[in-house]
Amino acid sequence: MSTSLIVRRDLDFLLHDWLKIESLAAQQRHADLTRESVDAMLDLSEKLAREHFLTHYKRADVEEPRLDADGVHICPEVTQALRQYAEVGLFSAGFSPDLGGSGLPYLLTSASFAYFAAANVATSGYAMLTVANARLIVSFGSSAQIETFARPQIDGRWFGTMCLSEPQAGSSLGDVRTRAEPAGADELGERYRLTGNKMWISGGDQDASENIVHLVLAKVPGADGRLPEGTAGLSLFIVPKILPDGSRNDVGVAGLNHKMGYRGTANCLLNFGEHGGAIGWRVGQPGLGLMQMFQMMNEARIGVGLGAAALGYRGHRLSVTYARERLQGRAIGVRTGAPVPLIEHADVKRMLLAQKAYAEGALALCLYCAKLVDEEGNAGSAELLGLLTPVAKTWPSEYGLAANDIAIQIHGGYGYTRDFDVEQLLRDNRLNPIHEGTTGIQAIDLLGRKILRDSGRGMAELGRRMIDTTARSQGVPEFAPHAAALKRAVTQINDSLAPLRQQVANAAFDNATPFLWAFGHVVVAWLWLEQAVAARSLDVKTTDERTFIDGKLRACRYFFECELPKIDAWLGVVASRTDVASGAPPEIF
Amino acid sequence: MSTSLIVRRDLDFLLHDWLKIESLAAQQRHADLTRESVDAMLDLSEKLAREHFLTHYKRADVEEPRLDADGVHICPEVTQALRQYAEVGLFSAGFSPDLGGSGLPYLLTSASFAYFAAANVATSGYAMLTVANARLIVSFGSSAQIETFARPQIDGRWFGTMCLSEPQAGSSLGDVRTRAEPAGADELGERYRLTGNKMWISGGDQDASENIVHLVLAKVPGADGRLPEGTAGLSLFIVPKILPDGSRNDVGVAGLNHKMGYRGTANCLLNFGEHGGAIGWRVGQPGLGLMQMFQMMNEARIGVGLGAAALGYRGHRLSVTYARERLQGRAIGVRTGAPVPLIEHADVKRMLLAQKAYAEGALALCLYCAKLVDEEGNAGSAELLGLLTPVAKTWPSEYGLAANDIAIQIHGGYGYTRDFDVEQLLRDNRLNPIHEGTTGIQAIDLLGRKILRDSGRGMAELGRRMIDTTARSQGVPEFAPHAAALKRAVTQINDSLAPLRQQVANAAFDNATPFLWAFGHVVVAWLWLEQAVAARSLDVKTTDERTFIDGKLRACRYFFECELPKIDAWLGVVASRTDVASGAPPEIF
């Protein structure tokens, strides 16, 4: 039997037994949702991911996109896979029927996407960006813009990009210098001529889609011809590669970035307006570009986390297969007889259990957040989603990567070769702590915008849900120590925050990253307890089912025994308000 | 100014101010050692590493060794660099004058090697293996063997390999199946015909040296024609690629391994004896092969740690340079004005300080152990070296790698491209937790052979030296909390060991890896306090010197405030004697 991309029983457990996806059918827009429709979607996704995405995982890593006078050429299997993805309606799955979609909840399209990211994150990247781009136009664009630029993406005929960064403006978008000069208006809205350079543009050019829709953050100069400072002057523009009249827009590929991983995704430096200005249409009101981007950011960030979780998950499954098959060594002290499978060794089991806790914990976190997206109308859900988004972005990025690192270790020397997938999984996953906001940026977002400067509703909602979990776990003796540990951890988090609430703004952020680490571990511990409670409440009909439940319970126990205690060291740093790093004079380095 | 490979002031500090290298001149064999001779060696090494090793770091990664009918061809710059290395006498530097060497202490050749590993670990690998091979022959071979096989390696004309692993026998050397049939004797000793496959052979073939000396672990069949079980039947054989009569030996290259990193080092699957048996000469007594290898293992393992430390160190230096030059963002809350260098941001300083603590801590650990090699005659030194060797192998491998991971993060998107060296440094370093005994194997070695089954002399010597350090630090108020924390940590270590000493053998190893992590952190904390005490006692003559001392003191403080507290979680796992991992039934995965 081949190795699972994502274990279907696990996904069924998360969606049905734990998150009760069918409860979303109570919402008018998801009235058609049934167990059967969910099953069909997952069946389709798994099959397509395995047959059309996994198959060129290695090849697209080796045969990188290349640039010639005609533009960027990508591996033909990537194009073929994305055509299949369009054909079965996966670009449109999450859009409402009036836009040609199937109106599936975000939770379900996320579960579907996990298969594709596990199989081939670089090829899936084109789809993720296209869907995000179309969703942004649907949210903020005019009907003409939606019809012209979003619909072909929803159909999967055109692909989309997000053009935010510039060579000199990565995390600091206020420093964007791309310039948009007003140039009249037409049925597509206010027209502009754009000039500037955009860096790190995934899918910036390729030969897979009929057209490419770039969403570009740029600034409109003031009366004095100067660009406004900071992020307030940013507006959002639609800049297609090919204009509606069929002519080429003034968008050039200055070069391809050659990356450590994610190599199947063409990543470009784009030049806008080298020949007079690229034509673009403004989306929504001027000056709201970053706000519009941020409204979409929750989903993009959960998408990054989900991709990272899927990569970690696949590394775990490959490790399990390898550890069952590879014979090496014997029990300690035994020197003769046949060698045993790796999976018999205590230290290998420790590594597999850590991977399981990381990969399944990360997937659970991302799907939990995806369900919050579907619940955004509910009181508290939106605030909780805001609070958990930096965690959903970073925790899977850091611990999915850790799971990939362990996968190499379990495979030993073989894992270090390119004959196995695990080294590529690590290279691919290494991008995730960087893009869509680095871990350090997420830490400031969590501590600043989502906690210290927030009304407190996100934290209050989290607290309520945690209390609910511990209440449901209290009847079960084996969960009592976990529930107690979770309560203690929440108290520690709150205690470490207390002095920060009084402290001057900047120093409060000195140890934002250790705070994020601790906060992330507490959230994941809570979700492991959630999973354990859900698993414990299942009817046990078969041995397989018993084993599945045992696995969930053991991973939960591992997390509480071996992982949660790590927060003491991190919160100790936060509580001490040490300036050992922030106060270091730069010249000591 | 270009970025340092290893900061010279730091190396001078470690060798002179801290480890008092000149005190080795008291040993007869190092009577010539002076400050000037040490300086000259370091000057030479730095210059050669920069001019001949660093220059092809990228190229040798891209142009991998290739195999054709003539054998393996490697990048010509690698050959050229190793010729230079031979020409200036670096292969021979550590050998005694009667073997054509300079008789330099291991501490000094290690410091020299750090430059080469930082510049190009893959090219340096050929030199490291050759020296280790020659040293083994010198230790255990006959004079004829030394003259014939070690001398040309000491001259750097021939290179050497270590042939231990086989496709089915990686960590488990008792399962080696390579067969050595007696075939007479000659002036080089007992002759054998060897047949078998050897995997992961670095430098297994190449076109850089005139000949290759393989040191091969193999088993001599018993009277019944069967190979003995376990490691007791392993003997060591010299199997040259080209025989003394100039004919080719029966050693074939079955294939090259294509690795994640370390690509400049040709890594081969070798077939011995496909055409009747490769001719080999036994080294020393039969059945002592593994013991002979192990006697050399201390140095090989410190060598791995040193390479890992050097890779982490170089990543740190590149990060410092990048963080000083790259302008991005502003202080929190500031939205206008010019962007500031990355190094101004608290979170970047946190990352740089962690790197510094890891990289400089790892280098200090390896050089400390190198000095123990030079002191091996002293009471306690040999036992302490045995105890610290698994730490010197693993801690730099894990934390040098962590420093390389941080280097990518500091470089952001640029660090993820192959235009910068940091992604390659990480790929190169990822080998180090695997080869020469994985982290899990080292953990068992530490806890079992070096602690539970040892006479206790290693631990006693460590305890004595730690008490000496805390005594020397007690007068300085800023060190008092560190000294107290170190004492507490030692107590925690001893407390966690107490129940293991009574426990049945196998279960004692259930959490050997978390124990190793904690033990490693305590050792490095101690060595940071050692460094801080040494730095504090320096005369401060210049601002640069003041800044250097401040850097050491701050990194020490960082380690005690932010790193040492992590041991609580790891030792908590050890002390609880949890079987959460070891007791997991394999089917739950």
Tab-separated table of N, CA and C in Angstrom, chain B residues 506-568:
chain	number	residue	atom	x	y	z
B	506	ASN	N	16.973	-1.296	29.980
B	506	ASN	CA	16.375	-0.760	28.762
B	506	ASN	C	15.526	0.481	28.975
B	507	ALA	N	14.668	0.442	30.003
B	507	ALA	CA	13.784	1.576	30.233
B	507	ALA	C	14.574	2.830	30.612
B	508	ALA	N	15.788	2.645	31.130
B	508	ALA	CA	16.614	3.806	31.486
B	508	ALA	C	16.913	4.660	30.264
B	509	PHE	N	16.865	4.034	29.093
B	509	PHE	CA	17.219	4.765	27.874
B	509	PHE	C	16.017	5.357	27.146
B	510	ASP	N	14.829	5.190	27.724
B	510	ASP	CA	13.615	5.677	27.061
B	510	ASP	C	13.702	7.151	26.700
B	511	ASN	N	14.285	7.936	27.591
B	511	ASN	CA	14.349	9.375	27.365
B	511	ASN	C	15.801	9.854	27.327
B	512	ALA	N	16.643	9.011	26.734
B	512	ALA	CA	18.070	9.349	26.657
B	512	ALA	C	18.289	10.634	25.854
B	513	THR	N	17.486	10.848	24.817
B	513	THR	CA	17.705	12.048	23.992
B	513	THR	C	17.377	13.336	24.734
B	514	PRO	N	16.202	13.440	25.393
B	514	PRO	CA	16.000	14.647	26.216
B	514	PRO	C	17.098	14.822	27.271
B	515	PHE	N	17.606	13.730	27.806
B	515	PHE	CA	18.711	13.850	28.769
B	515	PHE	C	19.931	14.461	28.092
B	516	LEU	N	20.253	13.978	26.900
B	516	LEU	CA	21.392	14.534	26.157
B	516	LEU	C	21.198	16.032	25.893
B	517	TRP	N	19.980	16.413	25.483
B	517	TRP	CA	19.716	17.836	25.234
B	517	TRP	C	20.021	18.668	26.484
B	518	ALA	N	19.522	18.190	27.627
B	518	ALA	CA	19.714	18.938	28.875
B	518	ALA	C	21.188	18.967	29.262
B	519	PHE	N	21.819	17.808	29.177
B	519	PHE	CA	23.233	17.713	29.549
B	519	PHE	C	24.067	18.642	28.664
B	520	GLY	N	23.772	18.649	27.384
B	520	GLY	CA	24.484	19.514	26.447
B	520	GLY	C	24.325	20.983	26.808
B	521	HIS	N	23.105	21.369	27.138
B	521	HIS	CA	22.880	22.770	27.502
B	521	HIS	C	23.629	23.148	28.776
B	522	VAL	N	23.700	22.236	29.725
B	522	VAL	CA	24.417	22.532	30.975
B	522	VAL	C	25.919	22.679	30.691
B	523	VAL	N	26.451	21.790	29.874
B	523	VAL	CA	27.870	21.873	29.528
B	523	VAL	C	28.168	23.199	28.819
B	524	VAL	N	27.321	23.565	27.875
B	524	VAL	CA	27.583	24.802	27.130
B	524	VAL	C	27.389	26.022	28.029
B	525	ALA	N	26.428	25.962	28.939
B	525	ALA	CA	26.268	27.065	29.907
B	525	ALA	C	27.551	27.228	30.722
B	526	TRP	N	28.078	26.107	31.174
B	526	TRP	CA	29.340	26.144	31.937
B	526	TRP	C	30.446	26.789	31.099
B	527	LEU	N	30.554	26.385	29.843
B	527	LEU	CA	31.630	26.930	29.009
B	527	LEU	C	31.385	28.402	28.666
B	528	TRP	N	30.119	28.826	28.630
B	528	TRP	CA	29.866	30.261	28.468
B	528	TRP	C	30.315	31.039	29.713
B	529	LEU	N	30.088	30.444	30.875
B	529	LEU	CA	30.553	31.112	32.092
B	529	LEU	C	32.083	31.150	32.092
B	530	GLU	N	32.702	30.055	31.671
B	530	GLU	CA	34.162	30.022	31.510
B	530	GLU	C	34.626	31.169	30.600
B	531	GLN	N	33.977	31.312	29.462
B	531	GLN	CA	34.365	32.364	28.518
B	531	GLN	C	34.174	33.752	29.146
B	532	ALA	N	33.053	33.905	29.867
B	532	ALA	CA	32.768	35.216	30.462
B	532	ALA	C	33.820	35.569	31.510
B	533	VAL	N	34.185	34.582	32.320
B	533	VAL	CA	35.200	34.832	33.352
B	533	VAL	C	36.528	35.203	32.687
B	534	ALA	N	36.875	34.477	31.630
B	534	ALA	CA	38.128	34.777	30.923
B	534	ALA	C	38.079	36.164	30.277
B	535	ALA	N	36.913	36.514	29.713
B	535	ALA	CA	36.784	37.822	29.049
B	535	ALA	C	36.886	38.947	30.074
B	536	ARG	N	36.223	38.764	31.197
B	536	ARG	CA	36.204	39.774	32.255
B	536	ARG	C	37.608	40.036	32.795
B	537	SER	N	38.475	39.053	32.735
B	537	SER	CA	39.811	39.213	33.314
B	537	SER	C	40.806	39.842	32.337
B	538	LEU	N	40.336	40.163	31.132
B	538	LEU	CA	41.244	40.771	30.155
B	538	LEU	C	41.537	42.224	30.504
B	539	ASP	N	42.724	42.667	30.180
B	539	ASP	CA	43.024	44.101	30.256
B	539	ASP	C	42.260	44.795	29.144
B	540	VAL	N	41.615	45.881	29.447
B	540	VAL	CA	40.888	46.597	28.399
B	540	VAL	C	41.712	47.773	27.929
B	541	LYS	N	42.244	47.646	26.738
B	541	LYS	CA	43.124	48.712	26.260
B	541	LYS	C	42.450	49.571	25.210
B	542	THR	N	41.499	49.022	24.484
B	542	THR	CA	40.895	49.761	23.367
B	542	THR	C	39.377	49.625	23.409
B	543	THR	N	38.713	50.466	22.649
B	543	THR	CA	37.251	50.376	22.532
B	543	THR	C	36.850	49.058	21.889
B	544	ASP	N	37.590	48.646	20.871
B	544	ASP	CA	37.292	47.371	20.222
B	544	ASP	C	37.343	46.219	21.212
B	545	GLU	N	38.324	46.301	22.100
B	545	GLU	CA	38.481	45.240	23.086
B	545	GLU	C	37.307	45.253	24.078
B	546	ARG	N	36.915	46.444	24.475
B	546	ARG	CA	35.763	46.609	25.369
B	546	ARG	C	34.514	45.998	24.713
B	547	THR	N	34.337	46.282	23.413
B	547	THR	CA	33.176	45.786	22.671
B	547	THR	C	33.218	44.265	22.564
B	548	PHE	N	34.426	43.741	22.325
B	548	PHE	CA	34.561	42.285	22.235
B	548	PHE	C	34.150	41.629	23.556
B	549	ILE	N	34.642	42.186	24.658
B	549	ILE	CA	34.310	41.641	25.983
B	549	ILE	C	32.808	41.751	26.237
B	550	ASP	N	32.239	42.905	25.900
B	550	ASP	CA	30.790	43.084	26.084
B	550	ASP	C	30.003	42.023	25.325
B	551	GLY	N	30.471	41.692	24.143
B	551	GLY	CA	29.787	40.671	23.341
B	551	GLY	C	29.805	39.324	24.038
B	552	LYS	N	30.966	38.961	24.576
B	552	LYS	CA	31.067	37.679	25.283
B	552	LYS	C	30.165	37.680	26.519
B	553	LEU	N	30.184	38.778	27.267
B	553	LEU	CA	29.382	38.837	28.488
B	553	LEU	C	27.892	38.770	28.155
B	554	ARG	N	27.508	39.438	27.072
B	554	ARG	CA	26.085	39.458	26.732
B	554	ARG	C	25.615	38.087	26.235
B	555	ALA	N	26.451	37.441	25.454
B	555	ALA	CA	26.064	36.109	24.968
B	555	ALA	C	25.948	35.131	26.142
B	556	CYS	N	26.851	35.282	27.104
B	556	CYS	CA	26.785	34.450	28.311
B	556	CYS	C	25.478	34.704	29.055
B	557	ARG	N	25.164	35.981	29.212
B	557	ARG	CA	23.927	36.345	29.911
B	557	ARG	C	22.717	35.796	29.161
B	558	TYR	N	22.733	35.928	27.834
B	558	TYR	CA	21.639	35.391	27.015
B	558	TYR	C	21.477	33.894	27.267
B	559	PHE	N	22.604	33.192	27.281
B	559	PHE	CA	22.516	31.736	27.442
B	559	PHE	C	21.900	31.373	28.791
B	560	PHE	N	22.321	32.085	29.824
B	560	PHE	CA	21.776	31.774	31.147
B	560	PHE	C	20.330	32.220	31.299
B	561	GLU	N	19.956	33.334	30.683
B	561	GLU	CA	18.580	33.824	30.842
B	561	GLU	C	17.580	33.103	29.939
B	562	CYS	N	17.992	32.812	28.714
B	562	CYS	CA	17.020	32.340	27.718
B	562	CYS	C	17.197	30.887	27.311
B	563	GLU	N	18.371	30.307	27.505
B	563	GLU	CA	18.598	28.938	27.049
B	563	GLU	C	18.610	27.923	28.194
B	564	LEU	N	19.405	28.199	29.229
B	564	LEU	CA	19.539	27.203	30.297
B	564	LEU	C	18.186	26.794	30.902
B	565	PRO	N	17.229	27.757	31.051
B	565	PRO	CA	15.939	27.351	31.635
B	565	PRO	C	15.207	26.257	30.843
B	566	LYS	N	15.595	26.045	29.586
B	566	LYS	CA	14.940	24.991	28.794
B	566	LYS	C	15.176	23.594	29.370
B	567	ILE	N	16.233	23.448	30.175
B	567	ILE	CA	16.526	22.103	30.687
B	567	ILE	C	15.425	21.588	31.605
B	568	ASP	N	14.658	22.503	32.213
B	568	ASP	CA	13.603	22.049	33.130
B	568	ASP	C	12.628	21.114	32.421
